[in-house]
């Protein structure tokens, strides 16, 4: 994806975010003007800065989008984006990165807290290293166990802090 | 009398027990500073409890030692892994990490540590000499000045880090400010953007955001096939070359230290801002500004001298007004109180030797920090020699721990992951992460001070254009916008 296409893609998201934030800022102002807050003036409302920031984000994102459309119109950019998305599915680098992030996500969102820390971390480390083909099976397992032991020793014993 | 106080402090710090305590405290500070999530604030807070039964002077030495160590230690992980150990080292990563990628990690650590030491030492001179003058200046900062200072900081950072496209830097800064709006606002405790979630109501924590933005993209990029089996080039460690670099950049060290002290004095503005402003000053003074962000050693030196000089700066309002200049200084103030000292206007009457003892202890701590950091660095530079695909999963494990330890809350781990994805998206589209982070840091200050100022003026913006310091900031901000938009160069062209 070329830099203009990247700018276009991200500006789409930012424009949407700018619109949402501006509307939400005004909604905060309306909510804060009612009881128990009773803040009538917009200048001192908690919605002031979010509204200003939302509007600024919207303006700057539109400028970015306009700049990105210099060598192609809106529809051409959308078509290019869809083509890139189709190709990305078969890109080996993207597959490795997404696969790695999925393992990291499972560890961060599910495993921590569900099973004891030493076990969840060892499972995460071993599975990610094996997925990335970082080393041989035996070495990977050994590295995972040694790392967890050192982490527990340093943080729990050394710094006296409890781990998740 | 002053000489007697200074001599007594020197003898105190040189006693075998205190030297041992100083070494242990600085060493722990360095390690805690290196590990993302274990901030300087946390390091001092953890140690404060442990020092409860220590003799008073020993406790002071250990607390100041861990403060100096933790602020300085953050540079090593910033340089080697692009993960700042503490927010203070975020600016260091800008040029430190590119240096490490070029195989100059050892050199970068050497100059960063030396600049840190010199920045701290220079700041002590200000603690001793300029305390009354600078304190009166800092007191002139009111709501409007704080608001403009935060906007100024984000705009500078956005312009500096965006490689010629300030628009992207400013958008990144706005996104950071928006993240800072999440949770209960500090003026009316109104819940914003929290969707009824209790964790979101208590605001987004800075450290998980920082780890996510800076660390996560580096970890994920290491999963690419091109990195298969290719360990990162092992970096060199060259003290002679390091001393030469530091000597050649002596002016930048003095300038950055001055900026750091000034920033440190202003309450609420921490070491991170000191690092960024010093970095900006050096870049704008440089004949070769485009080399910044590509591995310019001046960037590393300026950022480190600037953030460490904040140590002395932040202590000035603590000692004279009992108002902390930064978060770690706030914890330090509590520790001083716990050990029977009452910082504030009466300090010089009640404990006349205190300010001199503190100064000597900081000097001793910065010298010990330099020695220990050099010893530790010989081991840490070898980290880059480990195969990326083996190293990065372990780094993510440390990122998880760092995020969790802030509040012992698993929600912060999820926050780190989400901001990691945002950081990855932003960096893929060449948006700098630094203004985003600064936006998160300065957002609460900008919001509360803007509304406080407006409340005092009955909703009028007029006072912002009437106060001298505000006018100064406004001129710089407008000048910066015009410069970045090319208005001045267009005018020049039109004239010629």
PDB file of N, CA, C and O in Angstrom, chain B residues 329-367:
ATOM      1  N   UNK B 329       8.369  13.347  42.356  1.00  0.00           N
ATOM      2  CA  UNK B 329       8.680  14.331  43.397  1.00  0.00           C
ATOM      3  C   UNK B 329       7.572  14.388  44.440  1.00  0.00           C
ATOM      4  O   UNK B 329       7.824  14.664  45.621  1.00  0.00           O
ATOM      5  N   UNK B 330       6.333  14.105  44.011  1.00  0.00           N
ATOM      6  CA  UNK B 330       5.205  14.098  44.957  1.00  0.00           C
ATOM      7  C   UNK B 330       5.372  12.966  45.968  1.00  0.00           C
ATOM      8  O   UNK B 330       5.130  13.136  47.175  1.00  0.00           O
ATOM      9  N   UNK B 331       5.798  11.803  45.455  1.00  0.00           N
ATOM     10  CA  UNK B 331       6.018  10.658  46.360  1.00  0.00           C
ATOM     11  C   UNK B 331       7.202  10.957  47.277  1.00  0.00           C
ATOM     12  O   UNK B 331       7.183  10.615  48.470  1.00  0.00           O
ATOM     13  N   UNK B 332       8.192  11.622  46.723  1.00  0.00           N
ATOM     14  CA  UNK B 332       9.377  11.982  47.505  1.00  0.00           C
ATOM     15  C   UNK B 332       8.991  12.950  48.638  1.00  0.00           C
ATOM     16  O   UNK B 332       9.494  12.848  49.756  1.00  0.00           O
ATOM     17  N   UNK B 333       8.089  13.866  48.321  1.00  0.00           N
ATOM     18  CA  UNK B 333       7.608  14.822  49.337  1.00  0.00           C
ATOM     19  C   UNK B 333       6.964  14.057  50.501  1.00  0.00           C
ATOM     20  O   UNK B 333       7.231  14.359  51.674  1.00  0.00           O
ATOM     21  N   UNK B 334       6.134  13.075  50.140  1.00  0.00           N
ATOM     22  CA  UNK B 334       5.488  12.264  51.185  1.00  0.00           C
ATOM     23  C   UNK B 334       6.540  11.538  52.017  1.00  0.00           C
ATOM     24  O   UNK B 334       6.422  11.436  53.244  1.00  0.00           O
ATOM     25  N   UNK B 335       7.593  11.053  51.336  1.00  0.00           N
ATOM     26  CA  UNK B 335       8.668  10.339  52.046  1.00  0.00           C
ATOM     27  C   UNK B 335       9.418  11.291  52.973  1.00  0.00           C
ATOM     28  O   UNK B 335       9.753  10.919  54.112  1.00  0.00           O
ATOM     29  N   UNK B 336       9.668  12.528  52.538  1.00  0.00           N
ATOM     30  CA  UNK B 336      10.333  13.526  53.384  1.00  0.00           C
ATOM     31  C   UNK B 336       9.507  13.762  54.647  1.00  0.00           C
ATOM     32  O   UNK B 336      10.029  13.821  55.761  1.00  0.00           O
ATOM     33  N   UNK B 337       8.194  13.901  54.444  1.00  0.00           N
ATOM     34  CA  UNK B 337       7.288  14.144  55.584  1.00  0.00           C
ATOM     35  C   UNK B 337       7.315  12.957  56.548  1.00  0.00           C
ATOM     36  O   UNK B 337       7.336  13.129  57.768  1.00  0.00           O
ATOM     37  N   UNK B 338       7.349  11.744  55.956  1.00  0.00           N
ATOM     38  CA  UNK B 338       7.362  10.531  56.787  1.00  0.00           C
ATOM     39  C   UNK B 338       8.616  10.479  57.657  1.00  0.00           C
ATOM     40  O   UNK B 338       8.590   9.978  58.781  1.00  0.00           O
ATOM     41  N   UNK B 339       9.715  11.035  57.130  1.00  0.00           N
ATOM     42  CA  UNK B 339      10.974  11.000  57.876  1.00  0.00           C
ATOM     43  C   UNK B 339      11.187  12.254  58.732  1.00  0.00           C
ATOM     44  O   UNK B 339      12.301  12.533  59.177  1.00  0.00           O
ATOM     45  N   UNK B 340      10.130  13.021  58.925  1.00  0.00           N
ATOM     46  CA  UNK B 340      10.179  14.122  59.882  1.00  0.00           C
ATOM     47  C   UNK B 340      10.583  15.474  59.335  1.00  0.00           C
ATOM     48  O   UNK B 340      10.734  16.428  60.100  1.00  0.00           O
ATOM     49  N   UNK B 341      10.762  15.594  58.030  1.00  0.00           N
ATOM     50  CA  UNK B 341      11.087  16.906  57.457  1.00  0.00           C
ATOM     51  C   UNK B 341       9.808  17.572  56.971  1.00  0.00           C
ATOM     52  O   UNK B 341       8.900  16.895  56.488  1.00  0.00           O
ATOM     53  N   UNK B 342       9.758  18.903  57.108  1.00  0.00           N
ATOM     54  CA  UNK B 342       8.560  19.626  56.654  1.00  0.00           C
ATOM     55  C   UNK B 342       8.978  20.604  55.554  1.00  0.00           C
ATOM     56  O   UNK B 342       9.246  21.782  55.838  1.00  0.00           O
ATOM     57  N   UNK B 343       9.066  20.114  54.292  1.00  0.00           N
ATOM     58  CA  UNK B 343       9.438  21.032  53.214  1.00  0.00           C
ATOM     59  C   UNK B 343       8.424  22.182  53.107  1.00  0.00           C
ATOM     60  O   UNK B 343       7.261  22.020  53.432  1.00  0.00           O
ATOM     61  N   UNK B 344       8.885  23.320  52.656  1.00  0.00           N
ATOM     62  CA  UNK B 344       8.017  24.500  52.539  1.00  0.00           C
ATOM     63  C   UNK B 344       8.773  25.747  52.966  1.00  0.00           C
ATOM     64  O   UNK B 344       9.994  25.709  53.187  1.00  0.00           O
ATOM     65  N   UNK B 345       8.060  26.863  53.067  1.00  0.00           N
ATOM     66  CA  UNK B 345       8.733  28.129  53.386  1.00  0.00           C
ATOM     67  C   UNK B 345       9.540  28.108  54.694  1.00  0.00           C
ATOM     68  O   UNK B 345      10.493  28.864  54.848  1.00  0.00           O
ATOM     69  N   UNK B 346       9.153  27.241  55.637  1.00  0.00           N
ATOM     70  CA  UNK B 346       9.844  27.218  56.934  1.00  0.00           C
ATOM     71  C   UNK B 346      11.024  26.245  56.982  1.00  0.00           C
ATOM     72  O   UNK B 346      11.689  26.124  58.004  1.00  0.00           O
ATOM     73  N   UNK B 347      11.269  25.566  55.874  1.00  0.00           N
ATOM     74  CA  UNK B 347      12.307  24.520  55.873  1.00  0.00           C
ATOM     75  C   UNK B 347      13.681  25.058  56.279  1.00  0.00           C
ATOM     76  O   UNK B 347      14.386  24.439  57.088  1.00  0.00           O
ATOM     77  N   UNK B 348      14.047  26.216  55.726  1.00  0.00           N
ATOM     78  CA  UNK B 348      15.379  26.766  55.999  1.00  0.00           C
ATOM     79  C   UNK B 348      15.537  27.162  57.469  1.00  0.00           C
ATOM     80  O   UNK B 348      16.644  27.219  57.999  1.00  0.00           O
ATOM     81  N   UNK B 349      14.423  27.455  58.147  1.00  0.00           N
ATOM     82  CA  UNK B 349      14.473  27.798  59.566  1.00  0.00           C
ATOM     83  C   UNK B 349      14.511  26.529  60.410  1.00  0.00           C
ATOM     84  O   UNK B 349      15.293  26.404  61.348  1.00  0.00           O
ATOM     85  N   UNK B 350      13.640  25.583  60.064  1.00  0.00           N
ATOM     86  CA  UNK B 350      13.528  24.362  60.875  1.00  0.00           C
ATOM     87  C   UNK B 350      14.676  23.378  60.640  1.00  0.00           C
ATOM     88  O   UNK B 350      15.180  22.775  61.578  1.00  0.00           O
ATOM     89  N   UNK B 351      15.053  23.193  59.367  1.00  0.00           N
ATOM     90  CA  UNK B 351      16.134  22.246  59.043  1.00  0.00           C
ATOM     91  C   UNK B 351      17.082  22.906  58.054  1.00  0.00           C
ATOM     92  O   UNK B 351      17.053  22.597  56.845  1.00  0.00           O
ATOM     93  N   UNK B 352      17.926  23.807  58.513  1.00  0.00           N
ATOM     94  CA  UNK B 352      18.763  24.586  57.581  1.00  0.00           C
ATOM     95  C   UNK B 352      19.727  23.742  56.749  1.00  0.00           C
ATOM     96  O   UNK B 352      20.112  24.142  55.652  1.00  0.00           O
ATOM     97  N   UNK B 353      20.118  22.560  57.257  1.00  0.00           N
ATOM     98  CA  UNK B 353      21.097  21.750  56.519  1.00  0.00           C
ATOM     99  C   UNK B 353      20.450  20.882  55.440  1.00  0.00           C
ATOM    100  O   UNK B 353      21.148  20.312  54.598  1.00  0.00           O
ATOM    101  N   UNK B 354      19.119  20.781  55.454  1.00  0.00           N
ATOM    102  CA  UNK B 354      18.417  19.810  54.613  1.00  0.00           C
ATOM    103  C   UNK B 354      18.714  19.990  53.120  1.00  0.00           C
ATOM    104  O   UNK B 354      19.054  19.034  52.426  1.00  0.00           O
ATOM    105  N   UNK B 355      18.577  21.216  52.647  1.00  0.00           N
ATOM    106  CA  UNK B 355      18.764  21.484  51.206  1.00  0.00           C
ATOM    107  C   UNK B 355      20.185  21.114  50.748  1.00  0.00           C
ATOM    108  O   UNK B 355      20.381  20.582  49.653  1.00  0.00           O
ATOM    109  N   UNK B 356      21.175  21.316  51.626  1.00  0.00           N
ATOM    110  CA  UNK B 356      22.569  20.999  51.267  1.00  0.00           C
ATOM    111  C   UNK B 356      22.794  19.487  51.280  1.00  0.00           C
ATOM    112  O   UNK B 356      23.492  18.945  50.425  1.00  0.00           O
ATOM    113  N   UNK B 357      22.186  18.834  52.253  1.00  0.00           N
ATOM    114  CA  UNK B 357      22.304  17.363  52.307  1.00  0.00           C
ATOM    115  C   UNK B 357      21.683  16.756  51.054  1.00  0.00           C
ATOM    116  O   UNK B 357      22.294  15.894  50.402  1.00  0.00           O
ATOM    117  N   UNK B 358      20.478  17.241  50.701  1.00  0.00           N
ATOM    118  CA  UNK B 358      19.787  16.708  49.527  1.00  0.00           C
ATOM    119  C   UNK B 358      20.655  16.889  48.280  1.00  0.00           C
ATOM    120  O   UNK B 358      20.801  15.975  47.466  1.00  0.00           O
ATOM    121  N   UNK B 359      21.258  18.062  48.152  1.00  0.00           N
ATOM    122  CA  UNK B 359      22.090  18.347  46.972  1.00  0.00           C
ATOM    123  C   UNK B 359      23.275  17.391  46.886  1.00  0.00           C
ATOM    124  O   UNK B 359      23.575  16.844  45.820  1.00  0.00           O
ATOM    125  N   UNK B 360      23.951  17.200  48.005  1.00  0.00           N
ATOM    126  CA  UNK B 360      25.116  16.285  48.009  1.00  0.00           C
ATOM    127  C   UNK B 360      24.678  14.859  47.711  1.00  0.00           C
ATOM    128  O   UNK B 360      25.336  14.136  46.948  1.00  0.00           O
ATOM    129  N   UNK B 361      23.535  14.443  48.263  1.00  0.00           N
ATOM    130  CA  UNK B 361      23.060  13.074  48.029  1.00  0.00           C
ATOM    131  C   UNK B 361      22.703  12.866  46.551  1.00  0.00           C
ATOM    132  O   UNK B 361      22.931  11.785  45.999  1.00  0.00           O
ATOM    133  N   UNK B 362      22.161  13.915  45.931  1.00  0.00           N
ATOM    134  CA  UNK B 362      21.827  13.783  44.498  1.00  0.00           C
ATOM    135  C   UNK B 362      23.122  13.659  43.676  1.00  0.00           C
ATOM    136  O   UNK B 362      23.201  12.848  42.749  1.00  0.00           O
ATOM    137  N   UNK B 363      24.122  14.459  44.053  1.00  0.00           N
ATOM    138  CA  UNK B 363      25.408  14.386  43.333  1.00  0.00           C
ATOM    139  C   UNK B 363      25.983  12.967  43.458  1.00  0.00           C
ATOM    140  O   UNK B 363      26.384  12.347  42.467  1.00  0.00           O
ATOM    141  N   UNK B 364      25.983  12.458  44.698  1.00  0.00           N
ATOM    142  CA  UNK B 364      26.520  11.102  44.931  1.00  0.00           C
ATOM    143  C   UNK B 364      25.715  10.073  44.145  1.00  0.00           C
ATOM    144  O   UNK B 364      26.289   9.150  43.535  1.00  0.00           O
ATOM    145  N   UNK B 365      24.398  10.246  44.141  1.00  0.00           N
ATOM    146  CA  UNK B 365      23.533   9.286  43.431  1.00  0.00           C
ATOM    147  C   UNK B 365      23.791   9.320  41.933  1.00  0.00           C
ATOM    148  O   UNK B 365      23.824   8.272  41.283  1.00  0.00           O
ATOM    149  N   UNK B 366      24.018  10.512  41.374  1.00  0.00           N
ATOM    150  CA  UNK B 366      24.224  10.578  39.921  1.00  0.00           C
ATOM    151  C   UNK B 366      25.574   9.977  39.529  1.00  0.00           C
ATOM    152  O   UNK B 366      25.683   9.338  38.474  1.00  0.00           O
ATOM    153  N   UNK B 367      26.583  10.141  40.394  1.00  0.00           N
ATOM    154  CA  UNK B 367      27.892   9.521  40.111  1.00  0.00           C
ATOM    155  C   UNK B 367      27.795   7.994  40.205  1.00  0.00           C
ATOM    156  O   UNK B 367      28.301   7.271  39.344  1.00  0.00           O
TER     157      UNK B 367
END
